[in-house]
PDB file of C-alpha atoms in Angstrom:
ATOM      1  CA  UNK A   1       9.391  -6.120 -12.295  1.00 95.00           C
ATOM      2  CA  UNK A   2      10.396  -2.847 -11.904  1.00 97.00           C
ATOM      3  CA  UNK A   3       9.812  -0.345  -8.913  1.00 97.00           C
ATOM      4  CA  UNK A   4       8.653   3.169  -9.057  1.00 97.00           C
ATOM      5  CA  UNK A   5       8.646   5.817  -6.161  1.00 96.00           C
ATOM      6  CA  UNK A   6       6.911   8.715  -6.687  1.00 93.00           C
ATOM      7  CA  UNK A   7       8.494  10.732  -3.646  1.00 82.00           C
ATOM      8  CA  UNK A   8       7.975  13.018  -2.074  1.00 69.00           C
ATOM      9  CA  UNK A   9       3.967  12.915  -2.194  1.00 60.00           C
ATOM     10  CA  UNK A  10       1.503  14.372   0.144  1.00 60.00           C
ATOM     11  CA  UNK A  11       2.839  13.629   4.472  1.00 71.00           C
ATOM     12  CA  UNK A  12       6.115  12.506   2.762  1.00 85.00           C
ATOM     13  CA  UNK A  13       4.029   9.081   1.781  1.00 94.00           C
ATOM     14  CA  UNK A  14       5.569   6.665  -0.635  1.00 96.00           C
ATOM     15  CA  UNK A  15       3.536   6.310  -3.904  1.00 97.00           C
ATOM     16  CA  UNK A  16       4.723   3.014  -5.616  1.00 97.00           C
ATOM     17  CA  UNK A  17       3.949   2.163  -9.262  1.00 98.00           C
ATOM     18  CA  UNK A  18       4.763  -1.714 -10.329  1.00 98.00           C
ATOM     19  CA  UNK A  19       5.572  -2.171 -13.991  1.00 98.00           C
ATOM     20  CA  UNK A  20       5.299  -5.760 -15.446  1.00 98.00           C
ATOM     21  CA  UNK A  21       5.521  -7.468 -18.569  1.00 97.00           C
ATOM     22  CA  UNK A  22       3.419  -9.939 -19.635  1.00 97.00           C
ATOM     23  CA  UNK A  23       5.071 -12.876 -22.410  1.00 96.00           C
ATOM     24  CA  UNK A  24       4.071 -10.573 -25.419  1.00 96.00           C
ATOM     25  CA  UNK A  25       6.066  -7.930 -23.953  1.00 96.00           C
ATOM     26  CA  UNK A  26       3.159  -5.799 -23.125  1.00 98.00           C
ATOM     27  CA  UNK A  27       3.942  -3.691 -19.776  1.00 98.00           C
ATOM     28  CA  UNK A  28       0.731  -3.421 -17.033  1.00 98.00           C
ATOM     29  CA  UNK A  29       1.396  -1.612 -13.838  1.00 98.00           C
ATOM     30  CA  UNK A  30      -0.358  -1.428 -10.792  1.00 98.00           C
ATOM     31  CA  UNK A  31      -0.468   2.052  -8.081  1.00 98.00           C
ATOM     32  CA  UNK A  32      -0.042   0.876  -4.599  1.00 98.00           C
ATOM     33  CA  UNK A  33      -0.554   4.385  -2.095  1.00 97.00           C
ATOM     34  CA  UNK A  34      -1.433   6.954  -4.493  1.00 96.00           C
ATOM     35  CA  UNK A  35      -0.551  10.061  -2.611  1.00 93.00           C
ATOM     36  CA  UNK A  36       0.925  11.398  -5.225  1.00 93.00           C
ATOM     37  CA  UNK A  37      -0.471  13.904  -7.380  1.00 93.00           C
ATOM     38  CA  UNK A  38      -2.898  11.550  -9.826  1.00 95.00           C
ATOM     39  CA  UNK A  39      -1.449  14.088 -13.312  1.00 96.00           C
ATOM     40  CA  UNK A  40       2.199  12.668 -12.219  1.00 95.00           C
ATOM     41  CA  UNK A  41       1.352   8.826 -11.531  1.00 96.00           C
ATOM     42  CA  UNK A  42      -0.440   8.710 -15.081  1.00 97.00           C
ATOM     43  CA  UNK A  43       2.519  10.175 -16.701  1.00 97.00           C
ATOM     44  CA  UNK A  44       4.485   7.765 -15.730  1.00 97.00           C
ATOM     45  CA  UNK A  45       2.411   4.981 -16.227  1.00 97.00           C
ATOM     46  CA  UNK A  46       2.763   6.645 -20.200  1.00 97.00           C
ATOM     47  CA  UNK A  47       5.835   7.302 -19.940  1.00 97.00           C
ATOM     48  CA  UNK A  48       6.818   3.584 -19.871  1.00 97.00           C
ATOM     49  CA  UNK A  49       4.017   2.830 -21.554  1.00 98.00           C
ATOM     50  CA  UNK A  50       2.434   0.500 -19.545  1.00 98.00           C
ATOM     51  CA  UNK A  51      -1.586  -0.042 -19.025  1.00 97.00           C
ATOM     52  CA  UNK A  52      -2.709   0.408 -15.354  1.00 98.00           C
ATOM     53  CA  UNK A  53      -4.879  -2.341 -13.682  1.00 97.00           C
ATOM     54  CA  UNK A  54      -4.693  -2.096 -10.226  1.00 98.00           C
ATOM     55  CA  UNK A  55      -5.052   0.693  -7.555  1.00 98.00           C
ATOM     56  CA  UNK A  56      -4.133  -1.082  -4.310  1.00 98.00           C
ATOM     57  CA  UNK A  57      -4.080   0.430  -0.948  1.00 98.00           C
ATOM     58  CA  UNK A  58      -2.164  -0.977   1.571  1.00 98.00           C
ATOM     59  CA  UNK A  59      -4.649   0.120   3.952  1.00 98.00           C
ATOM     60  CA  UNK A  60      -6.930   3.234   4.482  1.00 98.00           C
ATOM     61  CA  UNK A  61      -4.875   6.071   6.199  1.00 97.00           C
ATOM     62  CA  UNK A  62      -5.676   9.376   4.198  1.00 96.00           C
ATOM     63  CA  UNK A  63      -2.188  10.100   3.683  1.00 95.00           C
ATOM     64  CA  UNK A  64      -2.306   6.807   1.440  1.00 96.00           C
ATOM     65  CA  UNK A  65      -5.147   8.167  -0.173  1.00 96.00           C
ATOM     66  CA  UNK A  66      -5.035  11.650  -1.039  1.00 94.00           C
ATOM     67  CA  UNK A  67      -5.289  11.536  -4.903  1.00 95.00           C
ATOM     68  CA  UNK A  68      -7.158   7.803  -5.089  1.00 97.00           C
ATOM     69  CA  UNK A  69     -10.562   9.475  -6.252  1.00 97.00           C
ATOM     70  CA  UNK A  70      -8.949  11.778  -8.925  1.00 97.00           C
ATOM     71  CA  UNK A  71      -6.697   8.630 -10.189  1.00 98.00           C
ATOM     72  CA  UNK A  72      -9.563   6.249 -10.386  1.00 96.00           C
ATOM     73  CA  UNK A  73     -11.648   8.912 -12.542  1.00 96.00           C
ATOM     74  CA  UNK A  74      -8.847   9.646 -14.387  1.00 97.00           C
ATOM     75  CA  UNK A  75      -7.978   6.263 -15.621  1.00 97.00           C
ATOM     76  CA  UNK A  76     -11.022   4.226 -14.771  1.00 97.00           C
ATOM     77  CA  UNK A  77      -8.952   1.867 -12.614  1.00 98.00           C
ATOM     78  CA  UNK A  78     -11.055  -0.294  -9.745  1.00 98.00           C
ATOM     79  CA  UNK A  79      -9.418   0.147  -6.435  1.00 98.00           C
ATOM     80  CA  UNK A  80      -8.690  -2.717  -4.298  1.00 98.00           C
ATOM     81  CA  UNK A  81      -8.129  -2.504  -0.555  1.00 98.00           C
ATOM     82  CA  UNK A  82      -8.277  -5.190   2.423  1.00 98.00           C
ATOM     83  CA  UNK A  83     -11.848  -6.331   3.615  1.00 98.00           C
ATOM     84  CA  UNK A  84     -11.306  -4.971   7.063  1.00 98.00           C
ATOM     85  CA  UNK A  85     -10.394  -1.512   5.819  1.00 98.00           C
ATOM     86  CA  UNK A  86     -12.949  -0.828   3.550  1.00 98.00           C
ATOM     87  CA  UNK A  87     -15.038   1.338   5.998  1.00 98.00           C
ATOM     88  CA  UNK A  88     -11.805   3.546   6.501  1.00 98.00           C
ATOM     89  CA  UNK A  89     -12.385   5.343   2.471  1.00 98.00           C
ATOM     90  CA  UNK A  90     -16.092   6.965   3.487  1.00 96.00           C
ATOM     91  CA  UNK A  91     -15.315   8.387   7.062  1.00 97.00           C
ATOM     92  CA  UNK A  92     -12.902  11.325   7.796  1.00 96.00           C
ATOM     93  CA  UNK A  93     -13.025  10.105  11.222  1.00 96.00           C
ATOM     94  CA  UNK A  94     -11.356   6.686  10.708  1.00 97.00           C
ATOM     95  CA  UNK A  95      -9.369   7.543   7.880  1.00 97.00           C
ATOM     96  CA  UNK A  96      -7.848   9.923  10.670  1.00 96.00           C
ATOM     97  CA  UNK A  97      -8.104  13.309   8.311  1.00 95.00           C
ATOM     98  CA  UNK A  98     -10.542  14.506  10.469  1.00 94.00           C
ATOM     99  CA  UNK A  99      -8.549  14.001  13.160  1.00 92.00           C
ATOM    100  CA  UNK A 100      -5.549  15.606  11.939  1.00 91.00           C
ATOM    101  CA  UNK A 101      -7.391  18.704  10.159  1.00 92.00           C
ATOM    102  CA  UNK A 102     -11.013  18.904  11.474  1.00 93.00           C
ATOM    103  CA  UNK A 103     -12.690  18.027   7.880  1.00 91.00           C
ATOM    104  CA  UNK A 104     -13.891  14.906   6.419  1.00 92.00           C
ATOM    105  CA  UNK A 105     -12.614  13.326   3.390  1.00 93.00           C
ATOM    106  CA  UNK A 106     -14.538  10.657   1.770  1.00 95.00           C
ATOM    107  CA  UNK A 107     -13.691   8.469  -0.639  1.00 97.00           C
ATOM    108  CA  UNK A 108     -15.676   6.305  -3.292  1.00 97.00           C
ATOM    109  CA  UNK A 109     -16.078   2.591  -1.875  1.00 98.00           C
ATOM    110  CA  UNK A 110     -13.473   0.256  -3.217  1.00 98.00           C
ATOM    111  CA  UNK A 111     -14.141  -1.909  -6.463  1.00 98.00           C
ATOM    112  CA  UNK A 112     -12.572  -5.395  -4.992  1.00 98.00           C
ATOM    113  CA  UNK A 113     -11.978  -6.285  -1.402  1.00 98.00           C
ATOM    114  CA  UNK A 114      -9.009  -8.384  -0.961  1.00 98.00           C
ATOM    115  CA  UNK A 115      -8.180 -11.075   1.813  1.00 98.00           C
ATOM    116  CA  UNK A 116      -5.049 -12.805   3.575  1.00 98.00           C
ATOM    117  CA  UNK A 117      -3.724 -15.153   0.427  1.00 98.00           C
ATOM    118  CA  UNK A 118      -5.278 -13.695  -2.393  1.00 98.00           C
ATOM    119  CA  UNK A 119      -3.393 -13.650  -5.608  1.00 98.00           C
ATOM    120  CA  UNK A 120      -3.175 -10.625  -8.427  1.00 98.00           C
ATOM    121  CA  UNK A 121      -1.573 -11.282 -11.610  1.00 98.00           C
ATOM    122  CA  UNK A 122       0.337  -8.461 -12.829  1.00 98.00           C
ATOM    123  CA  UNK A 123       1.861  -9.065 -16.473  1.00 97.00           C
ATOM    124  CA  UNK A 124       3.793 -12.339 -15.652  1.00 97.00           C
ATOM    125  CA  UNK A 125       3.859 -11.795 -12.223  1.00 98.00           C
ATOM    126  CA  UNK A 126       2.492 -12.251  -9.052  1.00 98.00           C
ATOM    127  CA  UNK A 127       1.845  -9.968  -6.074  1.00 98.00           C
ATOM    128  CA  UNK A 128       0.477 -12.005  -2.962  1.00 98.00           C
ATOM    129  CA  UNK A 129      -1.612 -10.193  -0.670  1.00 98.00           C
ATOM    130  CA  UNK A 130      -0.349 -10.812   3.221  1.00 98.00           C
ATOM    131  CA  UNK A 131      -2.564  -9.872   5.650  1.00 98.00           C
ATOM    132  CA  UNK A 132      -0.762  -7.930   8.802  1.00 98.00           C
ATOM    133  CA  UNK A 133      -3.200  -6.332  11.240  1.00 98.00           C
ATOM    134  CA  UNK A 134      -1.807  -4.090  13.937  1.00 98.00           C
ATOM    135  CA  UNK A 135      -1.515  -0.735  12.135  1.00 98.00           C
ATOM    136  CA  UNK A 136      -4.897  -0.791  10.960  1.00 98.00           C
ATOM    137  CA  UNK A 137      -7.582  -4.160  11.139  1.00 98.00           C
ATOM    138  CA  UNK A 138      -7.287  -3.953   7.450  1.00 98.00           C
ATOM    139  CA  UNK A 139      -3.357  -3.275   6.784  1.00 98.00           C
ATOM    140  CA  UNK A 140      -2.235  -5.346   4.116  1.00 98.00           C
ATOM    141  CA  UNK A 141       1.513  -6.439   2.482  1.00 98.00           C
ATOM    142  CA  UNK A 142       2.506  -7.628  -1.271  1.00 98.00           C
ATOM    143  CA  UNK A 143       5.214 -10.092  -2.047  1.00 98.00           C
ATOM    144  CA  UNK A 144       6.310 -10.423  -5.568  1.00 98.00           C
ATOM    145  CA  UNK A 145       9.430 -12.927  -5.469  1.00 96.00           C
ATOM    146  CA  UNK A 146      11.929 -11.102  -3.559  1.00 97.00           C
ATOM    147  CA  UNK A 147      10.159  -7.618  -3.098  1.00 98.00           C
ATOM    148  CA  UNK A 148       7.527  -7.076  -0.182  1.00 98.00           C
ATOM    149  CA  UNK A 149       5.487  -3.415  -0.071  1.00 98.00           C
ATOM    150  CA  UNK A 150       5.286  -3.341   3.559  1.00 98.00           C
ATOM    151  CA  UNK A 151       2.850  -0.283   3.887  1.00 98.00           C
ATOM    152  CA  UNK A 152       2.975   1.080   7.390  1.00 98.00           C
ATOM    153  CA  UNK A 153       3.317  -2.168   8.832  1.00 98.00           C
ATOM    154  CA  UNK A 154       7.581  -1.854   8.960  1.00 98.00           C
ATOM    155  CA  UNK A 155       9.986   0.278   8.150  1.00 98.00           C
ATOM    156  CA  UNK A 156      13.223   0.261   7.796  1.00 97.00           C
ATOM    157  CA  UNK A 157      14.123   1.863  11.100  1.00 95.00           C
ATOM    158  CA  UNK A 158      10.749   1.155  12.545  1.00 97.00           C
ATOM    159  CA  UNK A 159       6.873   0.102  12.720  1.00 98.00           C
ATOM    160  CA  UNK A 160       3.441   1.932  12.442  1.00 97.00           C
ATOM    161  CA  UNK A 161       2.046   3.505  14.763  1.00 96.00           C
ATOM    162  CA  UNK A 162      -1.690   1.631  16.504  1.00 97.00           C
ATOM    163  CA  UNK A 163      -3.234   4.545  17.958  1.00 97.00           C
ATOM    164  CA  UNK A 164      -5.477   5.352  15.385  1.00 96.00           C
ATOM    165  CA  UNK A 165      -8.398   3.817  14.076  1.00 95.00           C
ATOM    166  CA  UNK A 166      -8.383  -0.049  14.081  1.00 96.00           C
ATOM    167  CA  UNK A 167      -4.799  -0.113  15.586  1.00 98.00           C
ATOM    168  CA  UNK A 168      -3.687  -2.798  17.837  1.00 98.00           C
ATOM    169  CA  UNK A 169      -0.551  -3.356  19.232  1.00 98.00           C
ATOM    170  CA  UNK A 170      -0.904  -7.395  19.713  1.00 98.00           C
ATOM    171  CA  UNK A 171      -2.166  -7.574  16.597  1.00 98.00           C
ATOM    172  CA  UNK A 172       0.827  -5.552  15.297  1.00 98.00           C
ATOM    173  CA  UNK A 173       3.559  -7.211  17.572  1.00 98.00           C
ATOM    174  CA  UNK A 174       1.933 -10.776  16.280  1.00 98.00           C
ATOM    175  CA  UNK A 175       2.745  -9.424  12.444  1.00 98.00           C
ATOM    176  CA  UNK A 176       5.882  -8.270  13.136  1.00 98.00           C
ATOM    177  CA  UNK A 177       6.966 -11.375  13.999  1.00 98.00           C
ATOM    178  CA  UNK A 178       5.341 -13.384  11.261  1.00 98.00           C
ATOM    179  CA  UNK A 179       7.825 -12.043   9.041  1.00 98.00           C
ATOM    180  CA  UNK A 180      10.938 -13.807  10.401  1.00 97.00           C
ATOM    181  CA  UNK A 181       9.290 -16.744   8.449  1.00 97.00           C
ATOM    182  CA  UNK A 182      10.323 -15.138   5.521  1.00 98.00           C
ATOM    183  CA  UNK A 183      13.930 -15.000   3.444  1.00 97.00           C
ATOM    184  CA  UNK A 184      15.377 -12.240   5.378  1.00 98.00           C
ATOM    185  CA  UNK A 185      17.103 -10.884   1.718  1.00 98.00           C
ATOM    186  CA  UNK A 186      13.980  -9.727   0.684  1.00 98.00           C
ATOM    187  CA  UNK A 187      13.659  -5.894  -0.203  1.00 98.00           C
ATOM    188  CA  UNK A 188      11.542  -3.959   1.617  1.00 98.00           C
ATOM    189  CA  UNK A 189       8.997  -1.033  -0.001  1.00 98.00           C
ATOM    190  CA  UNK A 190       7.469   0.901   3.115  1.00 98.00           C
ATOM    191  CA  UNK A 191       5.004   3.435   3.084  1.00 97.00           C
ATOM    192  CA  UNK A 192       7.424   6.227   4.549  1.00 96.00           C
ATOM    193  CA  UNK A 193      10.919   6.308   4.353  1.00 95.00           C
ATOM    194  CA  UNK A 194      13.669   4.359   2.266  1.00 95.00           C
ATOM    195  CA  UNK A 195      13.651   0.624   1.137  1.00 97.00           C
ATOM    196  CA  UNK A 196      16.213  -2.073   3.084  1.00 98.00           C
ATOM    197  CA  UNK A 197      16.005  -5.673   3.550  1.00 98.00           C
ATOM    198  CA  UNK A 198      13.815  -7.453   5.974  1.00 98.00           C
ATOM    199  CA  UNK A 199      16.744  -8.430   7.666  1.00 98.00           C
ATOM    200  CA  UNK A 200      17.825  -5.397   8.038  1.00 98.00           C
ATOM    201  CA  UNK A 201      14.153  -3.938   8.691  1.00 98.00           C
ATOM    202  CA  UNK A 202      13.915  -7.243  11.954  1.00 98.00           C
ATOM    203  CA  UNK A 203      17.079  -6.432  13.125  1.00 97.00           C
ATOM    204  CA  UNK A 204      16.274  -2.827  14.237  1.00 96.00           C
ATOM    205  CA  UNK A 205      12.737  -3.666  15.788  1.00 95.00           C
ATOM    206  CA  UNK A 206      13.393  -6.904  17.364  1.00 93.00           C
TER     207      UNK A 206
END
């Protein structure tokens, strides 16, 4: 699988484009965050010349967000985003744009609603969806093998922030530490900042 970061986007927001290939060597990629600008992510997508077949949000912060609509009617992509976050794409308010800038922003509903465990194929892989509430009720993680988009769950010098909308810090403390059960050599994707291992990730939070 290969990574792409489309950085810097909109609140310095990583925008992460998945390229797989399937056993006919036909590439299909998947959008996870699209803050980038929606022209840019679908040039890339054509530029390796792979179809896209998810847009996945690793939960419903606007600066996760900002192009989703355009993207979507661009490429006629469904949108996928956790159960318990779904509310977050219609209401400025718990999105926390209003917040920030005083105006709503609304979003479309998602297509698919995802839940702790559930599996997407992409090409010939397989991105699981981890559920890890604490940052939002909704905030979600995908492992592929040894790769894990950790959203604003972790970073690698740090951890989301639970004061907004459907934050919690028990819940977030309780996900934190559910990923010591994992191989610490994994590589890290968060949604701000630069990619590290989880080790390395646990070791400065913990």
């Amino acid at each position: 699988m290969e990574i792409f970061n489309l950085f810097p986007g909109s609140w310095v927001s990583n925008c992460y484009v998945l390229v797989a290939e399937d056993k006919q060597g036909k590439k299909h990629a998947a959008v996870i965050d699209p803050s980038a600008n929606s022209e840019e992510i679908v040039s890339l997508t054509e530029s390796v010349g792979a179809h896209l077949e998810y847009i996945i949000l690793t939960h419903g912060h606007f600066d996760h967000i900002i192009s989703l609509d355009s993207l979507r009617e661009a490429t006629n992509t469904a949108v996928y985003i956790h159960r318990d976050d779904a509310e977050m794409l219609s209401d400025g308010k718990k999105n926390a744009y209003k917040i920030f800038f005083d105006q709503d922003m609304i979003c479309r509903p998602a297509d698919k609603l995802l839940l702790d465990g559930d599996k997407l194929t992409l090409g010939d892989d397989t991105l699981e969806v981890i559920s890890t509430p604490g940052h939002s009720k909704g905030s979600i993680c995908l492992k592929c093998k040894d790769i894990m988009i950790t959203g604003d769950t972790l970073f690698a010098q740090g951890y989301g922030r639970y004061d907004l909308h459907g934050g919690n810090a028990t819940q977030l403390i309780s996900s934190l530490r559910s990923f010591e059960s994992y191989d610490k050599s994994i590589t890290i994707y968060p949604g701000h900042g630069g990619s590290c291992t989880l080790g390395e990730a646990l070791d400065n939070i913990f």
